[in-house]
PDB file of C-alpha atoms in Angstrom:
ATOM      1  CA  GLU Y  97      10.725  97.235 116.027  1.00 79.00           C
ATOM      2  CA  PRO Y  98      13.698  95.745 117.922  1.00 84.00           C
ATOM      3  CA  GLU Y  99      16.700  94.784 115.819  1.00 93.00           C
ATOM      4  CA  VAL Y 100      20.133  93.237 116.060  1.00 96.00           C
ATOM      5  CA  THR Y 101      22.910  95.783 115.720  1.00 97.00           C
ATOM      6  CA  GLN Y 102      26.545  95.211 114.784  1.00 98.00           C
ATOM      7  CA  THR Y 103      29.657  97.326 115.003  1.00 96.00           C
ATOM      8  CA  PRO Y 104      31.712  98.297 113.171  1.00 96.00           C
ATOM      9  CA  SER Y 105      30.040  98.141 109.774  1.00 96.00           C
ATOM     10  CA  HIS Y 106      33.436  97.794 108.107  1.00 97.00           C
ATOM     11  CA  GLN Y 107      36.730  96.680 109.670  1.00 97.00           C
ATOM     12  CA  VAL Y 108      40.036  96.718 107.850  1.00 97.00           C
ATOM     13  CA  THR Y 109      42.955  94.940 109.479  1.00 97.00           C
ATOM     14  CA  GLN Y 110      46.392  93.601 108.694  1.00 97.00           C
ATOM     15  CA  MET Y 111      47.013  89.884 108.455  1.00 97.00           C
ATOM     16  CA  GLY Y 112      47.986  88.466 111.841  1.00 97.00           C
ATOM     17  CA  GLN Y 113      46.144  91.119 113.832  1.00 97.00           C
ATOM     18  CA  GLU Y 114      43.363  90.402 116.295  1.00 97.00           C
ATOM     19  CA  VAL Y 115      39.882  91.724 115.620  1.00 98.00           C
ATOM     20  CA  ILE Y 116      36.766  91.834 117.736  1.00 97.00           C
ATOM     21  CA  LEU Y 117      33.389  92.104 116.067  1.00 98.00           C
ATOM     22  CA  ARG Y 118      30.570  93.304 118.236  1.00 97.00           C
ATOM     23  CA  CYS Y 119      26.883  92.563 118.256  1.00 97.00           C
ATOM     24  CA  VAL Y 120      23.968  93.679 120.384  1.00 97.00           C
ATOM     25  CA  PRO Y 121      21.229  91.036 120.123  1.00 96.00           C
ATOM     26  CA  ILE Y 122      17.570  91.770 120.688  1.00 93.00           C
ATOM     27  CA  SER Y 123      17.095  92.269 124.412  1.00 90.00           C
ATOM     28  CA  ASN Y 124      14.868  89.321 125.358  1.00 85.00           C
ATOM     29  CA  HIS Y 125      16.656  86.826 123.113  1.00 89.00           C
ATOM     30  CA  LEU Y 126      18.737  84.053 124.583  1.00 87.00           C
ATOM     31  CA  TYR Y 127      20.199  82.206 121.563  1.00 89.00           C
ATOM     32  CA  PHE Y 128      23.007  83.930 119.722  1.00 94.00           C
ATOM     33  CA  TYR Y 129      24.782  83.029 116.484  1.00 95.00           C
ATOM     34  CA  TRP Y 130      27.599  84.086 114.209  1.00 97.00           C
ATOM     35  CA  TYR Y 131      27.587  83.401 110.483  1.00 97.00           C
ATOM     36  CA  ARG Y 132      29.914  84.548 107.756  1.00 97.00           C
ATOM     37  CA  GLN Y 133      29.609  85.071 104.026  1.00 96.00           C
ATOM     38  CA  ILE Y 134      32.650  85.273 101.806  1.00 96.00           C
ATOM     39  CA  LEU Y 135      31.973  87.531  98.837  1.00 94.00           C
ATOM     40  CA  GLY Y 136      29.885  85.707  96.230  1.00 91.00           C
ATOM     41  CA  GLN Y 137      29.513  82.578  98.353  1.00 93.00           C
ATOM     42  CA  LYS Y 138      26.949  81.012 100.671  1.00 93.00           C
ATOM     43  CA  VAL Y 139      26.150  82.140 104.184  1.00 95.00           C
ATOM     44  CA  GLU Y 140      28.025  79.772 106.519  1.00 95.00           C
ATOM     45  CA  PHE Y 141      27.256  78.978 110.159  1.00 94.00           C
ATOM     46  CA  LEU Y 142      30.120  79.559 112.586  1.00 96.00           C
ATOM     47  CA  VAL Y 143      28.843  79.160 116.141  1.00 95.00           C
ATOM     48  CA  SER Y 144      25.786  79.273 118.367  1.00 92.00           C
ATOM     49  CA  PHE Y 145      25.741  80.362 122.002  1.00 93.00           C
ATOM     50  CA  TYR Y 146      23.213  79.748 124.733  1.00 88.00           C
ATOM     51  CA  ASN Y 147      23.292  79.995 128.508  1.00 86.00           C
ATOM     52  CA  ASN Y 148      26.817  81.396 128.439  1.00 90.00           C
ATOM     53  CA  GLU Y 149      28.341  78.565 126.520  1.00 92.00           C
ATOM     54  CA  ILE Y 150      28.823  77.382 122.964  1.00 93.00           C
ATOM     55  CA  SER Y 151      25.956  75.157 121.797  1.00 88.00           C
ATOM     56  CA  GLU Y 152      27.253  74.210 118.380  1.00 89.00           C
ATOM     57  CA  LYS Y 153      30.166  75.166 116.204  1.00 92.00           C
ATOM     58  CA  SER Y 154      31.193  74.430 112.655  1.00 93.00           C
ATOM     59  CA  GLU Y 155      34.528  73.232 111.301  1.00 93.00           C
ATOM     60  CA  ILE Y 156      35.294  76.815 110.367  1.00 94.00           C
ATOM     61  CA  PHE Y 157      35.201  77.857 114.022  1.00 96.00           C
ATOM     62  CA  ASP Y 158      38.695  76.714 114.961  1.00 94.00           C
ATOM     63  CA  ASP Y 159      41.015  77.828 117.763  1.00 94.00           C
ATOM     64  CA  GLN Y 160      41.496  81.204 116.101  1.00 96.00           C
ATOM     65  CA  PHE Y 161      37.905  82.087 116.889  1.00 97.00           C
ATOM     66  CA  SER Y 162      36.224  82.731 120.212  1.00 97.00           C
ATOM     67  CA  VAL Y 163      32.926  84.183 121.354  1.00 97.00           C
ATOM     68  CA  GLU Y 164      31.971  85.960 124.515  1.00 94.00           C
ATOM     69  CA  ARG Y 165      29.035  87.638 126.156  1.00 92.00           C
ATOM     70  CA  PRO Y 166      30.955  90.090 128.307  1.00 86.00           C
ATOM     71  CA  ASP Y 167      27.889  91.792 129.746  1.00 87.00           C
ATOM     72  CA  GLY Y 168      24.124  91.608 129.541  1.00 78.00           C
ATOM     73  CA  SER Y 169      23.870  93.147 126.118  1.00 87.00           C
ATOM     74  CA  ASN Y 170      26.926  92.507 123.932  1.00 93.00           C
ATOM     75  CA  PHE Y 171      27.952  89.364 122.073  1.00 96.00           C
ATOM     76  CA  THR Y 172      31.395  89.372 120.512  1.00 97.00           C
ATOM     77  CA  LEU Y 173      33.362  87.346 117.988  1.00 98.00           C
ATOM     78  CA  LYS Y 174      37.142  87.478 118.290  1.00 98.00           C
ATOM     79  CA  ILE Y 175      39.558  86.349 115.630  1.00 97.00           C
ATOM     80  CA  ARG Y 176      42.986  86.061 117.234  1.00 96.00           C
ATOM     81  CA  SER Y 177      45.292  86.156 114.237  1.00 95.00           C
ATOM     82  CA  THR Y 178      43.499  87.099 111.073  1.00 97.00           C
ATOM     83  CA  LYS Y 179      44.252  85.469 107.744  1.00 96.00           C
ATOM     84  CA  LEU Y 180      43.505  86.720 104.267  1.00 97.00           C
ATOM     85  CA  GLU Y 181      40.782  84.096 103.922  1.00 96.00           C
ATOM     86  CA  ASP Y 182      38.950  85.539 106.937  1.00 97.00           C
ATOM     87  CA  SER Y 183      37.858  88.430 104.738  1.00 98.00           C
ATOM     88  CA  ALA Y 184      34.084  88.161 104.667  1.00 97.00           C
ATOM     89  CA  MET Y 185      30.831  89.639 105.884  1.00 98.00           C
ATOM     90  CA  TYR Y 186      30.119  88.477 109.415  1.00 98.00           C
ATOM     91  CA  PHE Y 187      26.516  88.330 110.550  1.00 98.00           C
ATOM     92  CA  CYS Y 188      25.278  88.087 114.103  1.00 97.00           C
ATOM     93  CA  ALA Y 189      21.826  86.643 114.773  1.00 96.00           C
ATOM     94  CA  SER Y 190      19.655  86.050 117.797  1.00 93.00           C
ATOM     95  CA  SER Y 191      16.458  84.236 118.621  1.00 89.00           C
ATOM     96  CA  VAL Y 192      14.147  83.981 121.561  1.00 82.00           C
ATOM     97  CA  VAL Y 193      13.647  80.716 123.400  1.00 68.00           C
ATOM     98  CA  LEU Y 194      10.354  78.893 123.511  1.00 56.00           C
ATOM     99  CA  ARG Y 195       8.280  81.899 122.624  1.00 51.00           C
ATOM    100  CA  ARG Y 196       5.841  79.667 120.888  1.00 53.00           C
ATOM    101  CA  GLU Y 197       5.499  76.101 119.762  1.00 53.00           C
ATOM    102  CA  GLY Y 198       7.968  75.066 117.147  1.00 58.00           C
ATOM    103  CA  ALA Y 199      10.994  76.881 115.908  1.00 66.00           C
ATOM    104  CA  ASN Y 200      11.627  80.518 116.604  1.00 75.00           C
ATOM    105  CA  GLU Y 201      13.103  82.556 113.812  1.00 85.00           C
ATOM    106  CA  GLN Y 202      16.544  84.089 113.877  1.00 89.00           C
ATOM    107  CA  PHE Y 203      16.909  87.817 113.506  1.00 93.00           C
ATOM    108  CA  PHE Y 204      20.055  88.849 111.684  1.00 96.00           C
ATOM    109  CA  GLY Y 205      22.076  92.008 112.055  1.00 97.00           C
ATOM    110  CA  PRO Y 206      23.293  94.096 109.115  1.00 97.00           C
ATOM    111  CA  GLY Y 207      26.740  92.529 109.224  1.00 97.00           C
ATOM    112  CA  THR Y 208      30.347  93.640 109.616  1.00 98.00           C
ATOM    113  CA  ARG Y 209      32.481  93.570 106.508  1.00 98.00           C
ATOM    114  CA  LEU Y 210      35.957  92.388 107.518  1.00 98.00           C
ATOM    115  CA  THR Y 211      38.798  93.051 105.103  1.00 98.00           C
ATOM    116  CA  VAL Y 212      42.156  91.460 105.890  1.00 97.00           C
ATOM    117  CA  LEU Y 213      45.103  92.930 104.017  1.00 96.00           C
TER     118      LEU Y 213
ATOM    119  CA  ASP D 101      25.430  70.447 103.018  1.00 64.00           C
ATOM    120  CA  ALA D 102      22.020  71.890 102.319  1.00 66.00           C
ATOM    121  CA  LYS D 103      19.275  69.258 102.031  1.00 86.00           C
ATOM    122  CA  THR D 104      17.242  71.334  99.611  1.00 94.00           C
ATOM    123  CA  THR D 105      17.230  71.978  95.884  1.00 95.00           C
ATOM    124  CA  GLN D 106      16.111  75.291  94.427  1.00 97.00           C
ATOM    125  CA  PRO D 107      16.260  76.790  90.937  1.00 97.00           C
ATOM    126  CA  PRO D 108      19.173  79.244  90.744  1.00 97.00           C
ATOM    127  CA  SER D 109      17.095  82.109  89.410  1.00 97.00           C
ATOM    128  CA  MET D 110      13.569  83.236  88.600  1.00 97.00           C
ATOM    129  CA  ASP D 111      11.921  86.324  87.200  1.00 97.00           C
ATOM    130  CA  CYS D 112       8.583  87.751  88.206  1.00 96.00           C
ATOM    131  CA  ALA D 113       6.587  90.732  86.975  1.00 97.00           C
ATOM    132  CA  GLU D 114       5.828  93.407  89.534  1.00 97.00           C
ATOM    133  CA  GLY D 115       2.382  92.956  91.052  1.00 96.00           C
ATOM    134  CA  ARG D 116       2.175  89.304  90.097  1.00 97.00           C
ATOM    135  CA  ALA D 117       2.537  86.355  92.427  1.00 97.00           C
ATOM    136  CA  ALA D 118       6.006  84.894  92.772  1.00 98.00           C
ATOM    137  CA  ASN D 119       6.036  81.132  93.320  1.00 98.00           C
ATOM    138  CA  LEU D 120       9.376  79.808  94.484  1.00 98.00           C
ATOM    139  CA  PRO D 121       9.745  76.021  94.556  1.00 98.00           C
ATOM    140  CA  CYS D 122      11.940  73.933  96.823  1.00 97.00           C
ATOM    141  CA  ASN D 123      12.620  70.206  96.824  1.00 97.00           C
ATOM    142  CA  HIS D 124      13.485  68.484 100.094  1.00 95.00           C
ATOM    143  CA  SER D 125      12.895  64.851  99.301  1.00 94.00           C
ATOM    144  CA  THR D 126      14.977  63.550 102.237  1.00 91.00           C
ATOM    145  CA  ILE D 127      13.204  65.600 104.889  1.00 91.00           C
ATOM    146  CA  SER D 128      12.672  63.834 108.218  1.00 87.00           C
ATOM    147  CA  GLY D 129       9.420  63.820 110.147  1.00 85.00           C
ATOM    148  CA  ASN D 130      10.636  66.298 112.766  1.00 83.00           C
ATOM    149  CA  GLU D 131      12.283  68.750 110.389  1.00 87.00           C
ATOM    150  CA  TYR D 132      10.786  72.128 109.665  1.00 88.00           C
ATOM    151  CA  VAL D 133      10.928  74.002 106.379  1.00 92.00           C
ATOM    152  CA  TYR D 134      12.185  77.578 106.788  1.00 92.00           C
ATOM    153  CA  TRP D 135      12.393  80.358 104.259  1.00 96.00           C
ATOM    154  CA  TYR D 136      14.752  83.290 104.528  1.00 96.00           C
ATOM    155  CA  ARG D 137      15.770  85.905 102.031  1.00 97.00           C
ATOM    156  CA  GLN D 138      18.807  88.114 101.574  1.00 97.00           C
ATOM    157  CA  ILE D 139      18.466  91.451  99.875  1.00 95.00           C
ATOM    158  CA  HIS D 140      21.765  92.433  98.255  1.00 89.00           C
ATOM    159  CA  SER D 141      24.428  92.072 100.983  1.00 82.00           C
ATOM    160  CA  GLN D 142      22.144  92.629 103.951  1.00 93.00           C
ATOM    161  CA  GLY D 143      21.644  90.110 106.719  1.00 95.00           C
ATOM    162  CA  PRO D 144      19.231  87.267 105.924  1.00 96.00           C
ATOM    163  CA  GLN D 145      15.629  87.982 106.806  1.00 96.00           C
ATOM    164  CA  TYR D 146      13.189  85.398 108.111  1.00 93.00           C
ATOM    165  CA  ILE D 147      10.052  84.971 106.029  1.00 96.00           C
ATOM    166  CA  ILE D 148       8.053  81.974 107.200  1.00 94.00           C
ATOM    167  CA  HIS D 149       8.323  78.385 108.356  1.00 91.00           C
ATOM    168  CA  GLY D 150       6.158  75.281 108.563  1.00 91.00           C
ATOM    169  CA  LEU D 151       6.132  71.650 109.563  1.00 90.00           C
ATOM    170  CA  LYS D 152       3.189  69.959 107.868  1.00 90.00           C
ATOM    171  CA  ASN D 153       0.422  72.453 107.338  1.00 89.00           C
ATOM    172  CA  ASN D 154       0.327  75.360 104.957  1.00 93.00           C
ATOM    173  CA  GLU D 155       1.199  78.636 106.608  1.00 95.00           C
ATOM    174  CA  THR D 156       0.483  82.271 105.858  1.00 96.00           C
ATOM    175  CA  ASN D 157       1.736  85.483 107.378  1.00 94.00           C
ATOM    176  CA  GLU D 158       1.907  89.110 106.337  1.00 94.00           C
ATOM    177  CA  MET D 159       4.830  88.469 104.029  1.00 94.00           C
ATOM    178  CA  ALA D 160       4.095  85.204 102.275  1.00 97.00           C
ATOM    179  CA  SER D 161       2.383  81.834 102.125  1.00 98.00           C
ATOM    180  CA  LEU D 162       4.068  78.469 102.414  1.00 97.00           C
ATOM    181  CA  ILE D 163       2.533  75.471 100.707  1.00 97.00           C
ATOM    182  CA  ILE D 164       3.963  72.098 101.774  1.00 96.00           C
ATOM    183  CA  THR D 165       3.007  68.986  99.813  1.00 96.00           C
ATOM    184  CA  GLU D 166       1.288  66.186 101.668  1.00 95.00           C
ATOM    185  CA  ASP D 167       4.360  63.961 101.487  1.00 94.00           C
ATOM    186  CA  ARG D 168       6.481  66.951 102.644  1.00 95.00           C
ATOM    187  CA  LYS D 169       9.032  66.329  99.918  1.00 95.00           C
ATOM    188  CA  SER D 170       8.600  69.748  98.390  1.00 96.00           C
ATOM    189  CA  SER D 171       7.228  73.174  99.165  1.00 97.00           C
ATOM    190  CA  THR D 172       6.435  76.471  97.480  1.00 98.00           C
ATOM    191  CA  LEU D 173       6.877  79.945  98.844  1.00 98.00           C
ATOM    192  CA  ILE D 174       4.328  82.371  97.464  1.00 98.00           C
ATOM    193  CA  LEU D 175       4.751  86.126  97.481  1.00 97.00           C
ATOM    194  CA  PRO D 176       1.218  87.150  96.491  1.00 96.00           C
ATOM    195  CA  HIS D 177       1.970  90.552  94.972  1.00 95.00           C
ATOM    196  CA  ALA D 178       5.675  90.891  94.288  1.00 96.00           C
ATOM    197  CA  THR D 179       7.239  94.349  94.399  1.00 97.00           C
ATOM    198  CA  LEU D 180      10.632  95.566  93.250  1.00 97.00           C
ATOM    199  CA  ARG D 181      11.762  95.438  96.884  1.00 95.00           C
ATOM    200  CA  ASP D 182      11.209  91.672  96.881  1.00 97.00           C
ATOM    201  CA  THR D 183      14.185  91.248  94.561  1.00 97.00           C
ATOM    202  CA  ALA D 184      16.507  89.074  96.652  1.00 97.00           C
ATOM    203  CA  VAL D 185      18.023  85.632  97.063  1.00 97.00           C
ATOM    204  CA  TYR D 186      15.502  83.294  98.687  1.00 98.00           C
ATOM    205  CA  TYR D 187      16.703  80.383 100.770  1.00 97.00           C
ATOM    206  CA  CYS D 188      14.754  77.243 101.610  1.00 96.00           C
ATOM    207  CA  ILE D 189      16.225  75.505 104.664  1.00 93.00           C
ATOM    208  CA  VAL D 190      15.274  72.251 106.357  1.00 90.00           C
ATOM    209  CA  ARG D 191      16.221  71.817 110.004  1.00 84.00           C
ATOM    210  CA  VAL D 192      15.131  70.220 113.240  1.00 77.00           C
ATOM    211  CA  ALA D 193      13.888  72.562 115.916  1.00 70.00           C
ATOM    212  CA  ILE D 194      16.010  72.252 119.061  1.00 65.00           C
ATOM    213  CA  GLY D 195      14.518  73.568 122.282  1.00 60.00           C
ATOM    214  CA  GLY D 196      12.483  76.163 120.444  1.00 58.00           C
ATOM    215  CA  SER D 197      15.479  77.246 118.382  1.00 63.00           C
ATOM    216  CA  GLN D 198      16.055  76.727 114.687  1.00 65.00           C
ATOM    217  CA  GLY D 199      19.629  75.791 115.455  1.00 74.00           C
ATOM    218  CA  ASN D 200      22.433  76.448 113.035  1.00 83.00           C
ATOM    219  CA  LEU D 201      20.914  77.284 109.677  1.00 88.00           C
ATOM    220  CA  ILE D 202      22.509  75.598 106.669  1.00 88.00           C
ATOM    221  CA  PHE D 203      22.173  77.952 103.729  1.00 92.00           C
ATOM    222  CA  GLY D 204      22.369  76.709 100.168  1.00 91.00           C
ATOM    223  CA  LYS D 205      22.735  78.876  97.097  1.00 93.00           C
ATOM    224  CA  GLY D 206      19.059  79.796  97.069  1.00 96.00           C
ATOM    225  CA  THR D 207      16.981  81.242  94.254  1.00 97.00           C
ATOM    226  CA  LYS D 208      17.743  84.709  92.996  1.00 97.00           C
ATOM    227  CA  LEU D 209      14.354  86.303  92.384  1.00 98.00           C
ATOM    228  CA  SER D 210      14.314  89.308  90.103  1.00 98.00           C
ATOM    229  CA  VAL D 211      11.097  91.318  90.147  1.00 97.00           C
ATOM    230  CA  LYS D 212      10.796  93.372  86.999  1.00 96.00           C
ATOM    231  CA  PRO D 213       8.589  96.428  86.367  1.00 95.00           C
TER     232      PRO D 213
END
């Protein structure tokens, strides 16, 4: 069964450093998302991406964040200058477009645990 | 903020049906009800969704009241592996996409032997 993959599984970085989290969505999917979950808290939406541009973004997704689809398979989240409060689990998700009537489910990856020291 | 209300926790005996309620009294006519679950710290997993009619798939059944103000997710024969946090989410479908999912705190279901 196809699945969303994410690398690395765990990233440790120093405050102020740039990090890039990588995701490989399911191959025929066209909507891509990033969510994050701070330890013990709710899953929070960050950004959605479709047709090579951002569709929606939350208040969390400020100028420190950016997303890119550098090639036909990868989808990345970059945090330019990490802060302590960026420590969280980051989940990538993807969904297919108009596969059937109604709303197509999102498939989530296993997540990248980011620890900012 | 999430537009749904769920009990924070529930217990269920292994092999019995787990019935997880969700209130969404302010749901709009074009909003779907989605259910996801999160096992430990894994990525959320889609379970089922519906608009008006009851739905069933290989994982669960979704019962939506006629006024659509509440719904129940039914796991017919719960197993220990169904222990997870279950999220009820209400959202409009946009171009075939569920859009950005707004997760609440969900219901922590504990299946006990």
